[in-house]
Coordinates of C-alpha atoms in Angstrom, one line a residue:
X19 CA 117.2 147.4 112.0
X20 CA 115.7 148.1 115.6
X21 CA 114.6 145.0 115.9
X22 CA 118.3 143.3 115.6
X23 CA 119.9 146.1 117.9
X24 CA 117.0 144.7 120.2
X25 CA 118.1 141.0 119.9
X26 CA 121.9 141.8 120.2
X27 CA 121.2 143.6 123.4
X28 CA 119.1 141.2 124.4
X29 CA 121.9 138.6 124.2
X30 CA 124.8 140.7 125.6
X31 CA 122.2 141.1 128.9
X32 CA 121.8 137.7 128.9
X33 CA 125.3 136.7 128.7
X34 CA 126.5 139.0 131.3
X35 CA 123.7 138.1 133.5
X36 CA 124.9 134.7 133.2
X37 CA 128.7 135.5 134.1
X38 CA 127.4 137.5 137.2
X39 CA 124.9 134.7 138.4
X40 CA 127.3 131.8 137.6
X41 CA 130.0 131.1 140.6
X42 CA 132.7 128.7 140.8
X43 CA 134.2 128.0 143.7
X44 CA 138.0 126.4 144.0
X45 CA 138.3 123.3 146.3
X46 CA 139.5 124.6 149.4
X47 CA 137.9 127.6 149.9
X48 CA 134.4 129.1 150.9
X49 CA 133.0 132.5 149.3
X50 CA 129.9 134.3 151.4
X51 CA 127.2 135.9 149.8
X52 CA 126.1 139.3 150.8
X53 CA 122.7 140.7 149.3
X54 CA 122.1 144.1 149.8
X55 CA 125.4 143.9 152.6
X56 CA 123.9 141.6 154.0
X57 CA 125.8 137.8 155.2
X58 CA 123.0 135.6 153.7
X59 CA 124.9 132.1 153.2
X60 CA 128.2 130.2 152.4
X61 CA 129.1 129.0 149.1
X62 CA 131.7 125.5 149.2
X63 CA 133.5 124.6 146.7
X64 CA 131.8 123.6 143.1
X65 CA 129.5 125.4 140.7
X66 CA 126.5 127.7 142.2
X67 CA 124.2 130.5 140.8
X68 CA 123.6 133.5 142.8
X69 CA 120.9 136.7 142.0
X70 CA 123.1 138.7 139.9
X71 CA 123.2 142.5 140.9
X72 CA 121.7 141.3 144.1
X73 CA 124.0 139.3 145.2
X74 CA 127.2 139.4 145.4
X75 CA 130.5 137.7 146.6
X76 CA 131.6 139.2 150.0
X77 CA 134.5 137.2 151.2
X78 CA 137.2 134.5 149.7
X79 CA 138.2 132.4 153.4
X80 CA 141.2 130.1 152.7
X81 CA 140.1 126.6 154.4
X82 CA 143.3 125.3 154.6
X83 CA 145.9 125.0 157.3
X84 CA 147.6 128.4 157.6
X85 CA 150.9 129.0 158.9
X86 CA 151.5 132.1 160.9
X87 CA 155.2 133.7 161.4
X88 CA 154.9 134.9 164.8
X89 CA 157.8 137.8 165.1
X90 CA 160.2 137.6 167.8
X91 CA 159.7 139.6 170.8
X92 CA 161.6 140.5 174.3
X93 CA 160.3 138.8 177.3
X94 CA 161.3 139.8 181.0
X95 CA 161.0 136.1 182.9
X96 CA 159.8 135.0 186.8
X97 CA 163.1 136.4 187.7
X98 CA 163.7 139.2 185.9
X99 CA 166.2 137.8 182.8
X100 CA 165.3 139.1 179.3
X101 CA 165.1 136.3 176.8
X102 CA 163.9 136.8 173.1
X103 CA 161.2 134.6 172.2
X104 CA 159.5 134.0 168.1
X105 CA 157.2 131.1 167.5
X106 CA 155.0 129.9 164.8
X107 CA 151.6 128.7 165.0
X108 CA 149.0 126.7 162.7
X109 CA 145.4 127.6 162.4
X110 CA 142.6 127.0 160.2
X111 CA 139.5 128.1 159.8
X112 CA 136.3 126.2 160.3
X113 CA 133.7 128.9 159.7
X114 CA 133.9 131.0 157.0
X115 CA 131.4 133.3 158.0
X116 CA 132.3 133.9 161.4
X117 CA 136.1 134.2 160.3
X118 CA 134.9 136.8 157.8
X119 CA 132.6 138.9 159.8
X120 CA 133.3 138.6 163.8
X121 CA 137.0 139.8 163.4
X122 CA 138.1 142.6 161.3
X123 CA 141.9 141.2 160.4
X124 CA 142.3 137.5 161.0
X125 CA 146.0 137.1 160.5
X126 CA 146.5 140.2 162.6
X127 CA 144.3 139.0 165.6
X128 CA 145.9 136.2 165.8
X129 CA 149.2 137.3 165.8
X130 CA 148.9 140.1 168.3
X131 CA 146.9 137.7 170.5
X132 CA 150.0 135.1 170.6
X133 CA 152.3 137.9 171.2
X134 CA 150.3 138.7 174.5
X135 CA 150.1 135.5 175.8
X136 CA 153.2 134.6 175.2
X137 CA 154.1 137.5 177.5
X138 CA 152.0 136.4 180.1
X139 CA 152.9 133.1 180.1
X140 CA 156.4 133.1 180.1
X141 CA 156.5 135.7 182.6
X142 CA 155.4 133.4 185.4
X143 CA 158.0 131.4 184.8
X144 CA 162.1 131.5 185.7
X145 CA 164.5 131.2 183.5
X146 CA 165.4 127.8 184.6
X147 CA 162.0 126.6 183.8
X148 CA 161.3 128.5 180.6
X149 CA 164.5 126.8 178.9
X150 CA 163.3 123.6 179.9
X151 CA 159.6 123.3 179.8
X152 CA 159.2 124.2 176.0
X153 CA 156.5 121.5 175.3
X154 CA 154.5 122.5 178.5
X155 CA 154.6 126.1 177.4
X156 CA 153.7 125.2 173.6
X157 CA 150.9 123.6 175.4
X158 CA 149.4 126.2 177.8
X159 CA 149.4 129.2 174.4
X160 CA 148.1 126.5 172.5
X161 CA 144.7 126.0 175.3
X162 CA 144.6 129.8 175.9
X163 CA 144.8 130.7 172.1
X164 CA 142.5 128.1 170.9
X165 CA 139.7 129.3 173.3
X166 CA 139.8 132.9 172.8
X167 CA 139.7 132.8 168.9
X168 CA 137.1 130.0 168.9
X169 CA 134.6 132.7 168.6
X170 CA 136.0 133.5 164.9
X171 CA 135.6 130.3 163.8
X172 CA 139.3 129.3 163.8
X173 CA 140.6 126.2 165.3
X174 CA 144.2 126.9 166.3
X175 CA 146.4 123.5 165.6
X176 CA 149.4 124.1 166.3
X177 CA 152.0 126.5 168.4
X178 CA 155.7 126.2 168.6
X179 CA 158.6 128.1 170.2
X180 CA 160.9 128.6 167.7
X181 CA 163.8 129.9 169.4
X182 CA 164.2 131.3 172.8
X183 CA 167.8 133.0 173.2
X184 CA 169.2 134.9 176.6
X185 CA 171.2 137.3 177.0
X186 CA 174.7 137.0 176.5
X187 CA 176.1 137.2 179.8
X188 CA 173.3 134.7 180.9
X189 CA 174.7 132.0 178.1
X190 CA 177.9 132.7 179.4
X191 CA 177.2 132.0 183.0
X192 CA 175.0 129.3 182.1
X193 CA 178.0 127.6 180.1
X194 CA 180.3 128.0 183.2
X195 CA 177.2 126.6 185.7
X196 CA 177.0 123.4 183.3
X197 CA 180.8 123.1 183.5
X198 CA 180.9 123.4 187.1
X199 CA 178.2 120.8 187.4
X200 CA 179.9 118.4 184.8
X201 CA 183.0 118.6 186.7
X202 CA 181.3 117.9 189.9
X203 CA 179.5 114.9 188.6
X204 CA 182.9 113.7 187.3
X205 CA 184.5 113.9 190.9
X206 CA 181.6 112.4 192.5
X207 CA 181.9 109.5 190.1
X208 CA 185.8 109.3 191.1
X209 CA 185.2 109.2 194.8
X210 CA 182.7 106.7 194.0
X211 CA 184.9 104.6 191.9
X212 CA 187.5 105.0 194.7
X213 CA 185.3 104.0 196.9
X214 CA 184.3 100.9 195.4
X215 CA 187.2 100.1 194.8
X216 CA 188.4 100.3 198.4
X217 CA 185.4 98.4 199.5
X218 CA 186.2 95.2 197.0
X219 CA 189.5 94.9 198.1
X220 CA 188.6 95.0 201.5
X221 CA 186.1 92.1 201.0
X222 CA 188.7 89.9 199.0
X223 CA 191.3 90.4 201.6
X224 CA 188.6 89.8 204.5
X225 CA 187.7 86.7 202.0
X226 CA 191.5 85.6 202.3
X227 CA 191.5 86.0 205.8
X228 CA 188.7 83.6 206.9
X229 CA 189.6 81.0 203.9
X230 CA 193.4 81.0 205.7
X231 CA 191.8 81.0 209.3
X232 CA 189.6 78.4 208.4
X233 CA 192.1 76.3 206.6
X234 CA 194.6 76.6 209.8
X235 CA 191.9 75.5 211.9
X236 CA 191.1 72.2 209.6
X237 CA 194.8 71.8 209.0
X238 CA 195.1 71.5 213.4
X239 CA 191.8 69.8 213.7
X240 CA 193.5 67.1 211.0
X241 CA 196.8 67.1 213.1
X242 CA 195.3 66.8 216.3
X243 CA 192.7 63.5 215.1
X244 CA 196.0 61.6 213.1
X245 CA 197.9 62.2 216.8
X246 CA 194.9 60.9 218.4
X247 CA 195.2 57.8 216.3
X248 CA 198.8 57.8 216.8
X249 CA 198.3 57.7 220.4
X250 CA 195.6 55.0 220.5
X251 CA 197.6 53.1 218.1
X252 CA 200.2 53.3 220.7
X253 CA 198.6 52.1 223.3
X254 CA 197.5 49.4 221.7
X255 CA 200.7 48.2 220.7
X256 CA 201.9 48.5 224.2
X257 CA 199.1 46.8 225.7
X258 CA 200.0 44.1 223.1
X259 CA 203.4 44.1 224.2
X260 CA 202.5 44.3 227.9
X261 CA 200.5 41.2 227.2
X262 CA 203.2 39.4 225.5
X263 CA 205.6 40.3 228.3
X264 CA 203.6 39.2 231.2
X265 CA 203.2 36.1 229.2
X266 CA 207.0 35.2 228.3
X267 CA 208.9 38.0 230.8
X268 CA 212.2 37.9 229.4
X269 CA 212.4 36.5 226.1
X270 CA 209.4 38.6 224.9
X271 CA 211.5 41.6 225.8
X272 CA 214.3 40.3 224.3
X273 CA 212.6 39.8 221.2
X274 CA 210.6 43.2 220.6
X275 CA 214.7 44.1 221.4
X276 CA 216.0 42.2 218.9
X277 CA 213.1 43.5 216.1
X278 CA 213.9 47.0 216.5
X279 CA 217.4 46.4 216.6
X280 CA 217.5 44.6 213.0
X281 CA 215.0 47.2 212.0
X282 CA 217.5 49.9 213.1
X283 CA 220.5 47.8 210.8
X284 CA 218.5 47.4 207.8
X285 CA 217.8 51.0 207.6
X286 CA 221.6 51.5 208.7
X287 CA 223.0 49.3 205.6
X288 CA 219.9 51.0 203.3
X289 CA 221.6 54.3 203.5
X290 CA 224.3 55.5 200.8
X291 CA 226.4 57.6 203.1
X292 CA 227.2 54.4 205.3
X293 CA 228.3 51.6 203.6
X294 CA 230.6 50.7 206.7
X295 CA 229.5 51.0 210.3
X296 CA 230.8 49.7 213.5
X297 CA 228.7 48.2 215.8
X298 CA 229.0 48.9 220.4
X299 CA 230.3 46.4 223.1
X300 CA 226.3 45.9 223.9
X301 CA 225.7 44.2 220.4
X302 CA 226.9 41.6 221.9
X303 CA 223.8 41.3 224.3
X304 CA 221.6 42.1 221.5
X305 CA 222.6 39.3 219.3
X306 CA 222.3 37.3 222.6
X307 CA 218.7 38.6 222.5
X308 CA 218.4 37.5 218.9
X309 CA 219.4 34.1 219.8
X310 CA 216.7 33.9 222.3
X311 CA 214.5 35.0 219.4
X312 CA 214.9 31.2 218.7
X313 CA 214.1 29.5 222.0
X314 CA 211.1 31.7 221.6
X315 CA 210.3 30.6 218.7
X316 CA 211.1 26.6 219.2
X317 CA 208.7 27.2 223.0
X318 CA 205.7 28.7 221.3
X319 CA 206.0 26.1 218.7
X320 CA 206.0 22.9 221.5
X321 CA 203.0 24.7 222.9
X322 CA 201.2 25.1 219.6
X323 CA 202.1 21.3 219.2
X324 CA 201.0 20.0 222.6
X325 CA 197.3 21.9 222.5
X326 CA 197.1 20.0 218.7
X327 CA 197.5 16.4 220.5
X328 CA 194.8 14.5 221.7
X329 CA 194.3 13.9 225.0
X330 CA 196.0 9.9 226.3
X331 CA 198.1 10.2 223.5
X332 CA 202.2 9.6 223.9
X333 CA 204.3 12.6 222.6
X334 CA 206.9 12.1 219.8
X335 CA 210.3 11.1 221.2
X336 CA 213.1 13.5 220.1

C-alpha cells in the first residue's frame, strides 16, 4: 500500500513538473524568463522547456503593431491662439526585453511622451502654419518620438493628427478671411477679364485700321499707275495723230473729225431715251469732212499703188 501511494505521487510530481517546464508560446508574442528575478532570455513563439520552480515566465510583450489613442489636449500656438489637438500613433515593439524591463508602463510612456511633444512642437508654430503643415508636423513627433523611446526597444511607425479644432471665434474669422480672399480673387479675375478684353478689341480695331490704310494706299497706288497708262497712252495717240497730220494737214484732221463724230452718232442712235435727235448747222462741215474721208482714202490708195509698180513701167490709164 505504501509502495503505490509512492508511485501515484511519483506520477502527479512528474506531471506537474512537466506542465510547469513545458511553454508554448502564441505566434506573435515573446515571453521572458526570469530565474530567481532575474531577465535570463527571450522565449519566441513555439514550444520550449524551461527549469520548473526555477524559472519562470516574467513578461507576455505583444509583437504586433499597436495602436495608441492619443487623448486630445489644449495647445496655446506661436501666436497665442488655443487649438485642441488628439492624434494617434503606431508602435511596435522590437525588443521584448528591453520593452519589459527599461520602462515601467509602455502604453503610458508613450502616451505622456507624445502629449509633450506635441506641446512643444506645435507651439513654435502660428496658427496659420499649424493648420496647414499637418504632414510636416506628423513628421517632426514622429523623428522626436522614435528617438527617445528607442531605448525601450519600440520602433514608433506611425503618428497622425487626428483633428486639430480652433476656437470658435477663430473659425469664424477664419470663414470671413477666406470670404474676403475669394471675393477678392473673383474681382481680380474681373478686372483682368476686362482688361483683356479691352486690350483684344483694341488690337482688332488697330488691325482694321492698317488693313483699311493699307488698302487706301494700294487702291491710289492702282489709280495713280492705270492714269499713268492712260496718259502715256495718250500721248501716244497724239503723237500718232501729230504724225498723221503733219503728213496729210487737212484731210487727216478732217478725218480723226469725222471718226469721233460717227462715234458720237452711233452712241447717240444706241441710246433708248433718243430715238430722234436733231443734228447743228456745223454738220454740215462735218459730213464735208466725211467726204474728205474718201479722197483720203482714194490718195493713200494711189500711193500704196505707185510704190507697188516697178520702176520704167507705164501707169494704168483711167
Amino acid at each position: 500500500m505504501g509502495a503505490l501511494i509512492f508511485v501515484v505521487a511519483l506520477v502527479v510530481v512528474a506531471v506537474v513538473l512537466v506542465f510547469a517546464g513545458v511553454k508554448t508560446v502564441n505566434q506573435g508574442f515573446n515571453w521572458t524568463i526570469e530565474r530567481f528575478g532575474k531577465y535570463t532570455r527571450t522565449l519566441a513563439p513555439g514550444l520550449h522547456l524551461i527549469v520548473p520552480f526555477i524559472d519562470r515566465v516574467g513578461r507576455k510583450m505583444n509583437m504586433q503593431e499597436n495602436v495608441l489613442d492619443i487623448p486630445a489636449q489644449k495647445v496655446i500656438t506661436k501666436d497665442n491662439a488655443t487649438v485642441q489637438v488628439d492624434a494617434v500613433a503606431f508602435y511596435q515593439v522590437i525588443d521584448a526585453a528591453r520593452a519589459a524591463y527599461e520602462v515601467q508602463n509602455l502604453h503610458l510612456a508613450i502616451t505622456n511622451l507624445a502629449l509633450t511633444n506635441i506641446r512643444s512642437v506645435m507651439g513654435n508654430m502660428a496658427l496659420d502654419e499649424v493648420l496647414s503643415k499637418r504632414n510636416e508636423i506628423n513628421n517632426t513627433l514622429l523623428a522626436v518620438i522614435d528617438q527617445a523611446t528607442n531605448p525601450w526597444g519600440v520602433k514608433v511607425l506611425r503618428i497622425e493628427l487626428k483633428d486639430i479644432a480652433p476656437p470658435e471665434d477663430i473659425v469664424v474669422a477664419m470663414g470671413r478671411q477666406m470670404k474676403a480672399e475669394r471675393e477678392k480673387r473673383a474681382t481680380i479675375l474681373e478686372a483682368e477679364g476686362v482688361r483683356e478684353s479691352s486690350i483684344q478689341r483694341a488690337q482688332g480695331e488697330k488691325q482694321s485700321a492698317i488693313l483699311i490704310a493699307e488698302g487706301k494706299r494700294e487702291a491710289a497706288f492702282r489709280e495713280a499707275e492705270a492714269r499713268e497708262r492712260q496718259a502715256e497712252a495718250e500721248a501716244r495717240a497724239t503723237a500718232v495723230v501729230a504724225q498723221a497730220i503733219a503728213g496729210n494737214g487737212t484731210q487727216a484732221i478732217n478725218y480723226f473729225l469725222g471718226t469721233k463724230y460717227v462715234e458720237a452718232l452711233a452712241k447717240m442712235g444706241a441710246s433708248n431715251n433718243a430715238k430722234m435727235f436733231f443734228l447743228p448747222v456745223e454738220a454740215a462741215g462735218v459730213m464735208a469732212s466725211i467726204a474728205g474721208i474718201g479722197e483720203l482714202a482714194k490718195e493713200a490708195q494711189a500711193r500704196a499703188a505707185e510704190a507697188a509698180r516697178p520702176r520704167g513701167s507705164v501707169p494704168p490709164s483711167g
